[in-house]
Short mmCIF file of C-alpha atoms and ligand atoms in Angstrom, two decimals:
data_model
loop_
_atom_site.label_atom_id
_atom_site.label_comp_id
_atom_site.label_asym_id
_atom_site.label_seq_id
_atom_site.Cartn_x
_atom_site.Cartn_y
_atom_site.Cartn_z
CA MET A 233 -23.76 -28.21 -3.49
CA VAL A 234 -24.76 -25.31 -1.21
CA ILE A 235 -21.60 -24.04 0.57
CA TYR A 236 -22.26 -20.45 1.20
CA LEU A 237 -22.19 -19.06 4.54
CA VAL A 238 -22.69 -15.40 4.70
CA GLY A 239 -25.25 -14.44 1.98
CA ASN A 240 -25.51 -10.94 1.11
CA MET A 241 -24.43 -9.38 4.31
CA PHE A 242 -21.81 -6.98 4.69
CA TYR A 243 -18.77 -9.03 6.34
CA ASP A 244 -15.94 -7.80 8.65
CA ARG A 245 -13.92 -4.78 7.89
CA GLU A 246 -13.87 -3.80 11.38
CA ARG A 247 -10.76 -2.10 11.68
CA GLU A 248 -11.50 0.15 8.56
CA LEU A 249 -14.93 1.00 9.75
CA LYS A 250 -13.47 1.74 13.15
CA LYS A 251 -10.84 4.03 11.76
CA LEU A 252 -13.55 5.77 9.73
CA ASN A 253 -15.97 6.15 12.51
CA GLU A 254 -13.20 7.63 14.58
CA ILE A 255 -12.26 10.27 11.92
CA TYR A 256 -16.28 11.07 11.55
CA SER A 257 -16.51 11.74 15.33
CA ARG A 258 -13.56 14.56 14.88
CA GLN A 259 -14.50 18.24 14.80
CA GLY A 260 -14.28 20.01 11.48
CA SER A 261 -13.59 18.61 8.14
CA SER A 262 -11.43 15.62 7.15
CA PHE A 263 -10.12 14.65 3.81
CA VAL A 264 -9.88 10.86 3.53
CA VAL A 265 -8.53 8.65 0.53
CA VAL A 266 -9.81 5.16 0.64
CA TYR A 267 -7.73 3.22 -2.24
CA GLY A 268 -7.18 -0.35 -3.23
CA ARG A 269 -7.42 -2.40 -6.24
CA ARG A 270 -10.61 -2.84 -8.33
CA ARG A 271 -13.19 -5.39 -6.44
CA VAL A 272 -11.31 -5.32 -3.22
CA GLY A 273 -14.51 -3.80 -1.66
CA LYS A 274 -14.10 -0.24 -1.40
CA THR A 275 -17.64 0.69 -2.36
CA ALA A 276 -19.08 -1.89 -0.14
CA LEU A 277 -16.89 -0.55 2.62
CA VAL A 278 -17.86 3.21 2.45
CA ARG A 279 -21.65 2.52 1.63
CA GLU A 280 -21.38 0.48 5.05
CA PHE A 281 -19.93 3.34 6.60
CA LEU A 282 -22.64 5.75 5.30
CA LYS A 283 -25.38 3.80 6.86
CA GLY A 284 -27.17 5.88 9.50
CA LYS A 285 -25.27 8.94 8.71
CA LEU A 286 -26.35 12.01 6.96
CA GLY A 287 -24.31 11.70 3.78
CA ILE A 288 -24.07 11.54 0.00
CA TYR A 289 -22.60 8.94 -2.25
CA LEU A 290 -21.42 10.10 -5.77
CA PHE A 291 -20.13 7.92 -8.33
CA VAL A 292 -17.90 9.79 -10.71
CA GLY A 293 -18.68 8.22 -13.98
CA GLU A 294 -16.83 8.88 -17.13
CA LYS A 295 -19.61 11.10 -18.56
CA ASP A 296 -19.76 14.59 -19.44
CA GLU A 297 -19.95 17.23 -16.71
CA ALA A 298 -23.68 18.01 -17.51
CA LEU A 299 -24.75 14.50 -17.18
CA LEU A 300 -22.52 13.99 -14.12
CA LEU A 301 -24.09 17.23 -12.78
CA GLU A 302 -27.51 16.04 -13.06
CA ASP A 303 -26.74 12.73 -11.24
CA PHE A 304 -25.05 14.38 -8.41
CA THR A 305 -27.89 16.94 -8.09
CA ARG A 306 -30.42 14.15 -7.84
CA GLU A 307 -28.40 12.33 -5.06
CA VAL A 308 -28.00 15.43 -3.20
CA GLU A 309 -32.01 16.25 -3.27
CA MET A 310 -32.38 12.72 -2.00
CA ALA A 311 -30.05 12.70 0.64
CA LEU A 312 -30.89 16.13 1.88
CA SER A 313 -34.66 15.92 1.40
CA SER A 314 -35.47 16.38 4.94
CA TYR A 315 -33.47 19.56 5.34
CA LEU A 316 -34.46 21.37 2.07
CA PRO A 317 -37.82 23.30 1.70
CA PRO A 318 -40.48 20.88 0.23
CA TYR A 319 -41.16 21.41 -3.80
CA VAL A 320 -37.67 23.17 -4.26
CA ARG A 321 -35.72 21.67 -6.90
CA LEU A 322 -32.06 22.15 -6.69
CA ARG A 323 -30.20 23.73 -9.59
CA PHE A 324 -26.39 23.98 -10.03
CA SER A 325 -24.57 25.52 -13.12
CA SER A 326 -21.32 23.59 -12.39
CA LEU A 327 -19.86 20.69 -10.36
CA GLU A 328 -18.20 23.55 -8.42
CA GLU A 329 -21.33 25.04 -7.40
CA LEU A 330 -22.54 21.82 -6.14
CA PHE A 331 -19.47 21.35 -3.99
CA GLU A 332 -19.80 24.82 -2.57
CA PHE A 333 -23.52 24.31 -1.72
CA LEU A 334 -22.44 21.19 0.32
CA PHE A 335 -19.51 22.93 2.09
CA ASP A 336 -21.84 25.69 3.12
CA PHE A 337 -24.61 23.27 4.17
CA SER A 338 -22.21 21.45 6.37
CA ARG A 339 -21.42 24.46 8.55
CA ASP A 340 -24.01 23.31 11.12
CA ILE A 341 -24.16 19.68 10.34
CA LYS A 342 -21.86 16.88 9.81
CA LEU A 343 -21.99 15.61 6.43
CA VAL A 344 -20.27 12.59 4.61
CA ILE A 345 -19.43 13.15 0.88
CA ILE A 346 -18.27 10.11 -0.78
CA LEU A 347 -16.63 10.57 -4.37
CA ASP A 348 -16.22 7.16 -5.69
CA GLU A 349 -13.86 6.40 -8.63
CA PHE A 350 -12.35 9.76 -7.85
CA GLN A 351 -9.71 9.54 -10.58
CA ASN A 352 -12.32 9.71 -13.11
CA PHE A 353 -12.47 13.59 -12.61
CA ARG A 354 -9.36 13.27 -14.66
CA SER A 355 -11.28 12.72 -17.62
CA VAL A 356 -14.46 14.32 -16.89
CA LYS A 357 -13.15 17.68 -15.85
CA PRO A 358 -9.46 17.87 -14.95
CA SER A 359 -9.59 21.46 -13.49
CA LEU A 360 -12.08 20.21 -10.74
CA PHE A 361 -9.02 19.31 -8.62
CA SER A 362 -8.03 22.66 -8.48
CA SER A 363 -11.45 23.98 -7.64
CA LEU A 364 -11.72 21.41 -5.03
CA GLN A 365 -8.35 22.41 -3.59
CA LYS A 366 -9.50 26.09 -3.47
CA LEU A 367 -12.90 25.10 -1.90
CA TRP A 368 -11.21 22.95 0.75
CA ASP A 369 -8.83 25.49 1.60
CA LEU A 370 -11.37 28.37 1.81
CA LYS A 371 -14.29 26.55 3.44
CA GLY A 372 -12.89 23.25 4.91
CA GLU A 373 -12.11 24.56 8.34
CA ASP A 374 -15.61 26.16 9.04
CA SER A 375 -17.63 23.19 7.69
CA ASN A 376 -17.90 19.54 8.71
CA VAL A 377 -17.38 17.39 5.92
CA VAL A 378 -16.00 14.23 5.78
CA LEU A 379 -14.87 14.00 2.20
CA ILE A 380 -13.87 10.50 1.22
CA ALA A 381 -12.22 10.15 -2.32
CA VAL A 382 -12.36 6.49 -3.34
CA GLY A 383 -9.86 5.18 -5.96
CA SER A 384 -9.10 2.10 -7.80
CA TYR A 385 -5.92 3.06 -9.60
CA VAL A 386 -3.37 3.12 -6.93
CA GLY A 387 -0.78 4.71 -9.11
CA MET A 388 -3.35 7.29 -10.30
CA MET A 389 -4.49 8.14 -6.67
CA LYS A 390 -0.99 8.63 -5.43
CA ARG A 391 -0.22 11.03 -8.35
CA ILE A 392 -3.30 13.09 -7.50
CA PHE A 393 -2.47 13.58 -3.89
CA MET A 394 1.25 12.99 -3.53
CA ASP A 395 2.64 14.85 -6.40
CA ARG A 396 3.81 18.23 -5.48
CA LYS A 397 2.98 19.81 -8.75
CA GLU A 398 -0.91 18.54 -8.30
CA PRO A 399 -3.22 21.14 -6.66
CA LEU A 400 -4.54 18.48 -4.03
CA PHE A 401 -1.08 17.50 -3.02
CA GLY A 402 -0.79 17.54 0.93
CA ARG A 403 -4.54 17.93 1.44
CA VAL A 404 -5.31 14.59 2.57
CA ASP A 405 -5.64 13.78 6.35
CA GLU A 406 -5.94 10.02 6.30
CA TRP A 407 -5.08 7.24 3.79
CA ILE A 408 -6.74 4.09 4.22
CA LYS A 409 -5.46 1.26 2.02
CA LEU A 410 -8.08 -1.45 1.58
CA LYS A 411 -6.55 -5.00 1.30
CA PRO A 412 -8.17 -8.27 0.45
CA PHE A 413 -9.18 -10.29 3.32
CA ASP A 414 -6.58 -12.16 5.05
CA PHE A 415 -6.25 -15.84 5.19
CA TRP A 416 -8.56 -16.30 8.25
CA ARG A 417 -11.06 -13.72 7.43
CA ALA A 418 -11.23 -15.19 3.91
CA TYR A 419 -11.63 -18.54 5.50
CA ASN A 420 -14.64 -17.56 7.61
CA PHE A 421 -16.22 -15.72 4.83
CA VAL A 422 -16.75 -18.95 2.81
CA ASN A 423 -17.59 -22.23 4.22
CA ILE A 424 -15.67 -24.72 2.33
CA PRO A 425 -13.33 -27.54 3.65
CA ALA A 426 -10.08 -26.35 4.92
CA ARG A 427 -7.95 -28.56 2.74
CA ASP A 428 -9.78 -27.24 -0.51
CA PHE A 429 -9.75 -23.62 0.93
CA VAL A 430 -5.82 -23.54 1.30
CA GLU A 431 -5.59 -24.49 -2.40
CA ILE A 432 -8.30 -22.27 -3.67
CA PHE A 433 -6.96 -19.24 -1.57
CA SER A 434 -3.72 -19.71 -3.19
CA ALA A 435 -5.47 -18.71 -6.47
CA LEU A 436 -7.94 -16.15 -5.27
CA GLY A 437 -6.53 -14.67 -2.31
CA GLY A 438 -8.80 -12.62 -0.12
CA MET A 439 -10.74 -10.94 -2.55
CA PRO A 440 -14.22 -10.85 -1.62
CA LYS A 441 -15.62 -10.55 -5.23
CA TYR A 442 -13.64 -13.66 -6.15
CA LEU A 443 -14.56 -15.53 -2.92
CA LEU A 444 -18.09 -14.97 -3.69
CA TYR A 445 -17.78 -16.82 -6.87
CA LEU A 446 -17.00 -20.05 -5.00
CA ARG A 447 -20.86 -19.93 -4.17
CA HIS A 448 -21.53 -20.92 -7.86
CA TYR A 449 -18.22 -22.50 -9.12
CA TYR A 450 -16.92 -24.46 -6.20
CA ASN A 451 -17.70 -28.12 -6.97
CA GLY A 452 -15.78 -30.12 -4.39
CA ASN A 453 -12.55 -30.59 -6.68
CA THR A 454 -9.95 -28.00 -6.74
CA ILE A 455 -8.74 -28.45 -10.17
CA GLU A 456 -12.02 -28.36 -11.53
CA THR A 457 -13.15 -25.23 -9.99
CA LEU A 458 -9.92 -23.44 -10.93
CA ARG A 459 -10.70 -24.69 -14.43
CA SER A 460 -14.19 -23.15 -14.53
CA LEU A 461 -12.88 -19.99 -12.79
CA PHE A 462 -9.98 -19.21 -14.80
CA PHE A 463 -9.44 -21.33 -17.99
CA ASP A 464 -12.70 -21.87 -19.83
CA GLU A 465 -13.61 -19.21 -22.65
CA LEU A 466 -16.16 -17.66 -20.41
CA SER A 467 -14.53 -18.19 -17.33
CA PRO A 468 -15.04 -14.87 -15.04
CA LEU A 469 -11.46 -14.52 -13.92
CA ARG A 470 -9.62 -15.50 -17.25
CA GLU A 471 -9.49 -11.73 -18.51
CA GLU A 472 -9.23 -10.32 -15.11
CA GLY A 473 -5.73 -9.47 -14.87
CA PHE A 474 -6.02 -7.54 -17.97
CA ASN A 475 -9.01 -5.62 -16.81
CA VAL A 476 -7.53 -4.56 -13.64
CA LEU A 477 -3.89 -3.81 -14.65
CA LYS A 478 -3.93 -2.67 -18.19
CA LEU A 479 -5.40 0.60 -17.14
CA GLU A 480 -3.25 1.07 -14.20
CA PHE A 481 -0.04 0.49 -16.21
CA GLY A 482 -0.94 2.47 -19.28
CA ARG A 483 0.94 2.32 -22.44
CA TYR A 484 3.76 0.37 -21.25
CA TYR A 485 1.81 -2.51 -19.51
CA ARG A 486 3.92 -5.29 -21.52
CA SER A 487 6.89 -4.63 -19.74
CA TYR A 488 5.23 -4.64 -16.30
CA PHE A 489 3.22 -7.77 -17.13
CA SER A 490 6.59 -9.54 -18.29
CA ILE A 491 8.15 -8.67 -15.10
CA LEU A 492 5.19 -9.90 -13.06
CA GLU A 493 5.00 -13.11 -15.04
CA ALA A 494 8.85 -13.81 -14.39
CA VAL A 495 8.34 -13.23 -10.68
CA SER A 496 5.36 -15.70 -10.64
CA LEU A 497 7.26 -18.22 -12.23
CA GLY A 498 10.13 -17.93 -9.42
CA TYR A 499 12.62 -15.36 -11.13
CA VAL A 500 12.78 -13.23 -8.09
CA THR A 501 16.08 -11.38 -8.23
CA PRO A 502 16.80 -8.43 -10.45
CA LYS A 503 19.47 -10.42 -12.36
CA GLU A 504 17.13 -13.44 -12.70
CA ILE A 505 14.28 -11.31 -14.00
CA SER A 506 16.57 -9.55 -16.38
CA ASP A 507 17.88 -12.92 -17.92
CA LYS A 508 14.18 -14.28 -18.04
CA THR A 509 12.54 -11.11 -19.70
CA GLY A 510 15.49 -9.68 -21.78
CA LEU A 511 15.17 -6.46 -20.30
CA LYS A 512 18.17 -4.50 -19.23
CA ILE A 513 18.99 -4.83 -15.55
CA LEU A 514 18.68 -1.07 -15.20
CA THR A 515 15.28 -0.98 -16.73
CA VAL A 516 14.26 -3.95 -14.41
CA GLY A 517 15.46 -2.03 -11.48
CA LYS A 518 13.31 0.94 -12.31
CA TYR A 519 10.22 -1.24 -13.07
CA LEU A 520 10.84 -3.27 -9.81
CA SER A 521 10.94 -0.13 -7.95
CA GLU A 522 7.81 1.16 -9.46
CA LEU A 523 5.96 -2.18 -9.09
CA THR A 524 7.14 -2.24 -5.33
CA ASN A 525 6.82 1.38 -3.90
CA HIS A 526 4.40 3.15 -6.22
CA TYR A 527 1.97 0.30 -7.44
CA GLU A 528 2.52 -1.91 -4.32
CA TYR A 529 1.88 -5.07 -6.38
CA LEU A 530 5.35 -6.51 -5.45
CA GLY A 531 7.04 -7.07 -1.98
CA LYS A 532 10.49 -7.17 -1.23
CA GLU A 533 11.97 -9.76 1.06
CA VAL A 534 15.28 -10.41 2.55
CA PRO A 535 16.69 -13.15 4.88
CA ALA A 536 15.14 -12.57 8.22
CA THR A 537 18.50 -12.19 10.08
CA GLU A 538 19.85 -9.56 7.70
CA ASP A 539 19.42 -5.74 7.57
CA PRO A 540 17.14 -4.83 4.76
CA ARG A 541 18.97 -1.69 4.08
CA LYS A 542 22.30 -3.19 3.74
CA THR A 543 21.95 -6.75 2.40
CA ARG A 544 22.15 -7.41 -1.26
CA LYS A 545 20.17 -10.65 -0.83
CA VAL A 546 16.82 -9.22 -2.19
CA SER A 547 14.15 -11.44 -3.45
CA TYR A 548 10.62 -10.13 -4.88
CA PHE A 549 7.14 -11.65 -4.52
CA ILE A 550 3.81 -10.87 -5.82
CA ARG A 551 1.77 -9.61 -2.85
CA ASP A 552 -1.63 -10.46 -3.95
CA GLU A 553 -2.33 -14.23 -4.39
CA PHE A 554 -4.82 -13.67 -7.10
CA PHE A 555 -2.20 -12.00 -9.45
CA ASN A 556 0.62 -14.47 -8.45
CA PHE A 557 -1.68 -17.25 -9.76
CA TRP A 558 -3.01 -15.26 -12.81
CA PHE A 559 0.27 -14.36 -14.03
CA ARG A 560 1.77 -17.96 -13.45
CA PHE A 561 -1.01 -19.82 -14.88
CA VAL A 562 -3.28 -17.72 -17.08
CA TYR A 563 -0.95 -15.03 -18.63
CA HIS A 564 2.07 -17.47 -18.85
CA ASN A 565 -0.31 -19.80 -20.79
CA ILE A 566 -2.36 -17.03 -22.80
CA GLN A 567 -1.09 -18.61 -26.21
CA TYR A 568 -2.43 -21.90 -25.35
CA LEU A 569 -5.68 -20.63 -23.95
CA GLU A 570 -6.33 -18.57 -27.06
CA GLU A 571 -5.80 -21.47 -29.14
CA GLY A 572 -8.05 -23.48 -27.21
CA GLU A 573 -5.30 -25.89 -26.00
CA ILE A 574 -6.72 -26.03 -22.50
CA THR A 575 -5.20 -29.63 -21.92
CA LYS A 576 -1.77 -28.07 -21.91
CA VAL A 577 -2.83 -25.41 -19.49
CA LEU A 578 -4.42 -28.22 -17.22
CA ASN A 579 -1.42 -30.24 -17.52
CA ASP A 580 0.88 -27.18 -16.35
CA LEU A 581 -1.72 -26.70 -13.58
CA ARG A 582 -1.68 -30.36 -12.45
CA GLU A 583 2.05 -30.49 -12.40
CA ASN A 584 3.00 -27.24 -10.85
CA PHE A 585 0.19 -26.22 -8.81
CA PRO A 586 0.94 -28.36 -5.69
CA ALA A 587 4.47 -26.80 -5.36
CA PHE A 588 2.67 -23.25 -6.08
CA VAL A 589 0.22 -24.11 -3.05
CA GLY A 590 3.24 -25.10 -1.04
CA LYS A 591 4.72 -21.68 -1.34
CA GLU A 592 1.55 -20.18 -0.47
CA TYR A 593 1.36 -22.55 2.83
CA GLU A 594 4.61 -21.18 3.78
CA ARG A 595 3.29 -17.53 3.66
CA ILE A 596 0.32 -18.64 5.65
CA GLY A 597 2.61 -20.56 8.14
CA ARG A 598 4.55 -17.21 8.61
CA GLU A 599 1.37 -15.34 9.25
CA PHE A 600 0.21 -17.82 11.64
CA ILE A 601 3.52 -17.79 13.51
CA ARG A 602 2.93 -13.80 13.76
CA ARG A 603 -0.37 -14.14 15.35
CA ILE A 604 0.28 -16.88 18.01
CA ASP A 605 1.97 -16.93 21.26
CA LEU A 606 5.28 -18.62 21.02
CA GLY A 607 6.23 -18.01 24.50
CA PHE A 608 8.49 -15.26 23.60
CA SER A 609 7.70 -11.97 21.56
CA PRO A 610 9.70 -12.11 18.30
CA LEU A 611 11.39 -9.06 16.98
CA ARG A 612 11.29 -10.42 13.48
CA VAL A 613 9.40 -13.08 11.82
CA GLY A 614 10.39 -14.17 8.19
CA ARG A 615 12.13 -16.77 5.64
CA TRP A 616 15.81 -17.33 5.90
CA TRP A 617 18.28 -18.44 3.16
CA HIS A 618 21.87 -18.80 2.64
CA LYS A 619 23.81 -20.58 -0.04
CA GLY A 620 21.16 -23.02 -1.05
CA GLU A 621 19.90 -23.62 2.33
CA GLU A 622 16.47 -22.52 3.28
CA ILE A 623 14.23 -22.29 6.33
CA ASP A 624 10.62 -21.51 5.73
CA VAL A 625 9.84 -19.76 8.90
CA ILE A 626 11.97 -18.25 11.53
CA ALA A 627 11.05 -15.86 14.46
CA TYR A 628 13.52 -14.48 17.02
CA ASN A 629 14.75 -12.16 19.59
CA GLU A 630 17.97 -11.76 21.55
CA GLU A 631 17.11 -15.01 23.60
CA LYS A 632 15.06 -17.36 21.59
CA VAL A 633 15.02 -18.60 18.02
CA ALA A 634 11.97 -20.52 16.82
CA LEU A 635 12.39 -22.33 13.33
CA PHE A 636 9.80 -24.26 11.21
CA GLU A 637 9.73 -26.28 8.21
CA VAL A 638 6.48 -25.97 6.22
CA LYS A 639 5.05 -28.79 4.28
CA TRP A 640 1.52 -29.15 2.46
CA SER A 641 1.39 -32.63 2.75
CA ASP A 642 0.42 -35.21 5.28
CA LEU A 643 3.39 -36.32 6.91
CA SER A 644 4.17 -39.90 8.23
CA LYS A 645 5.88 -39.93 11.83
CA ALA A 646 9.14 -41.01 10.22
CA ARG A 647 9.14 -38.17 7.48
CA ALA A 648 8.31 -35.67 10.17
CA LYS A 649 11.33 -36.92 12.24
CA ARG A 650 13.55 -36.80 9.15
CA LEU A 651 12.45 -33.14 8.33
CA LEU A 652 13.06 -32.17 11.99
CA ARG A 653 16.47 -33.69 11.95
CA ASP A 654 17.23 -31.71 8.79
CA LEU A 655 15.94 -28.34 10.08
CA GLU A 656 18.09 -28.87 13.36
CA ARG A 657 21.22 -29.12 11.10
CA LYS A 658 19.96 -26.09 9.06
CA GLY A 659 19.29 -24.38 12.27
CA GLU A 660 22.84 -24.42 13.35
CA LEU A 661 23.92 -22.27 10.25
CA VAL A 662 21.73 -19.31 11.29
CA PRO A 663 23.80 -16.67 12.67
CA LEU A 664 21.81 -16.18 15.74
CA ARG A 665 22.71 -16.77 19.29
CA GLY A 666 19.41 -17.51 21.09
CA GLU A 667 18.12 -20.78 22.13
CA ARG A 668 16.60 -22.92 19.49
CA VAL A 669 13.16 -24.21 19.39
CA TYR A 670 12.23 -26.38 16.28
CA GLY A 671 9.00 -27.04 14.53
CA LEU A 672 6.77 -28.27 11.84
CA ILE A 673 4.03 -26.82 10.02
CA SER A 674 2.08 -29.33 7.65
CA ARG A 675 -1.22 -30.21 6.73
CA GLU A 676 -1.23 -33.50 8.91
CA VAL A 677 1.28 -35.01 10.97
CA GLU A 678 1.07 -38.54 12.24
CA GLY A 679 2.28 -38.45 15.86
CA LYS A 680 1.70 -34.83 16.52
CA GLU A 681 1.30 -35.28 20.22
CA GLU A 682 4.17 -37.43 20.63
CA LEU A 683 6.43 -34.88 18.84
CA ARG A 684 5.09 -31.98 21.02
CA ASN A 685 5.90 -34.02 23.94
CA CYS A 686 9.59 -34.27 22.69
CA GLY A 687 9.45 -30.28 22.75
CA TYR A 688 8.82 -29.65 19.02
CA LEU A 689 6.38 -27.05 18.15
CA VAL A 690 4.16 -28.80 15.75
CA PHE A 691 1.13 -27.52 13.93
CA ASP A 692 -1.19 -29.18 11.23
CA LEU A 693 -4.10 -27.53 9.28
CA ASN A 694 -6.44 -27.71 12.12
CA ASP A 695 -4.20 -25.60 14.27
CA ILE A 696 -3.63 -23.13 11.41
CA VAL A 697 -7.29 -22.32 10.52
CA TYR A 698 -8.23 -21.98 14.06
CA ILE A 699 -7.00 -18.65 15.37
CA PRO A 700 -9.22 -17.17 18.30
CA PRO A 701 -10.97 -14.09 16.88
CA GLY A 702 -9.05 -11.76 19.44
CA LYS A 703 -5.64 -12.59 17.81
CA LEU A 704 -6.87 -11.63 14.11
N1 LIG B 1092 -17.19 -6.64 3.27
C1 LIG B 1092 -17.58 -7.28 2.39
N2 LIG B 1092 -18.69 -8.21 2.66
C2 LIG B 1092 -19.26 -9.01 1.74
N3 LIG B 1092 -19.18 -8.56 0.58
C3 LIG B 1092 -18.39 -7.78 0.12
C4 LIG B 1092 -17.46 -7.04 1.05
N4 LIG B 1092 -16.71 -6.23 0.43
C5 LIG B 1092 -17.02 -6.40 -1.07
N5 LIG B 1092 -17.98 -7.36 -1.14
C6 LIG B 1092 -18.45 -7.70 -2.42
O1 LIG B 1092 -17.55 -7.84 -3.48
C7 LIG B 1092 -17.73 -7.27 -4.72
C8 LIG B 1092 -16.75 -6.11 -5.03
O2 LIG B 1092 -16.67 -5.10 -3.90
P1 LIG B 1092 -16.94 -3.43 -4.41
O3 LIG B 1092 -17.11 -2.80 -3.06
O4 LIG B 1092 -17.70 -3.33 -5.47
O5 LIG B 1092 -15.29 -3.32 -4.80
P2 LIG B 1092 -14.54 -2.17 -5.19
O6 LIG B 1092 -15.37 -1.00 -5.02
O7 LIG B 1092 -13.33 -2.05 -4.43
O8 LIG B 1092 -14.34 -2.23 -6.56
C9 LIG B 1092 -19.20 -6.70 -4.37
O9 LIG B 1092 -20.09 -7.75 -5.04
C10 LIG B 1092 -19.43 -6.70 -3.02
O10 LIG B 1092 -20.72 -6.96 -2.64
MG1 LIG B 1093 -16.08 0.32 -6.28
#
């Protein structure tokens, strides 16, 4: 089945390119960090940005300095060939000398220097950070360099640039965190039916690289597609969680992994996670804080009516759909997978994937509500829960409250009405004063127009997938 839309063309990233171009147009030098996890599209982005500009792309391989210097010298020669006297070969005795040359070169002309996988300098030549700092402080002002340090290990990049004890502390002008495509951009990137897409997006998220796999792996059946992507011995994504995260977490990765697994299974408070993993509550607290603030793999949620700084009703979630799925269905079942007991894993998937998609559809629903015009501008949009009662989406300001039930299913008219009645009951429990409007977000709703005529806000998958580009 040929399903692919975009071919090998560069897609979207308009905001990031706009930001980079704005930085490029500034006088003098700028130091930019582009970070984000492996395969999110950092290299593709900076290369796209470089097109049509004078600049040099340098990949910091984990080699020794002499070899790296040879690579870099060749790149510099090629990039600057029309500015260098013919037949002259450049020669540098160290990386420092090469960078100094580039800074001097850019005195009269704007020059982009990209250092991809910047954190690798740590193993190639740790003293380079301090040399770069000196060079930057000495020559940055009189030159016109846009220095872009690209890095995949969020924790490491933050340490290099944000730790007071590190030489490059405080030198960065702009941080650009590259995130996976959101639901709508991802949907427009691959061309598969919306119903299947919601399910597959629940497992892959908006990672361009993973979405590109659908070209070969999507076969019109979600479970089969996920099986071939994640669960067969040679599946491309089976080891991916290990590949991406082991290096990030280092020696203690097992504890981080247990916590992420627990969260993916629905243990979302520190107490629940501690009970599930057997880690002490203090330890869990420390890891949760690191995973949230430092590594940014977890997010923190509180009921939408409560003050996040005061409430104790905190619940954690895995931000990235891919990791959420990988921990829940791959890592959680790693024993079975290694023993070749794939049937057990597929049973787990068949049984629990629908509820998993249901949760993801709630997330998509909240994002959708943030992007559309509800007839008022909400101060907050989020989930709400209290004593076993839960509302999937609420959006409110002083005067208005919109409340939604989200269901990843096709609703009959009767079921829709029952859900709305129950939602109205729960709505009374929400401690807000504004006037209430109730609604449903479902895959399909029988009698959608009729319900709308009764004053309900009703959306189905066709409404969800279509947001005018301006609203993205
Ligand atoms: N904006 C994009 N449009 C099209 N393909 C992309 C885009 N971003 C990334 N890709 C593809 O996804 C894959 C991973 O991207 P890459 O830039 O290598 O990620 P990273 O450098 O963050 O590890 C590459 O095959 C790339 O072609
Ligand atoms: Mg890269």
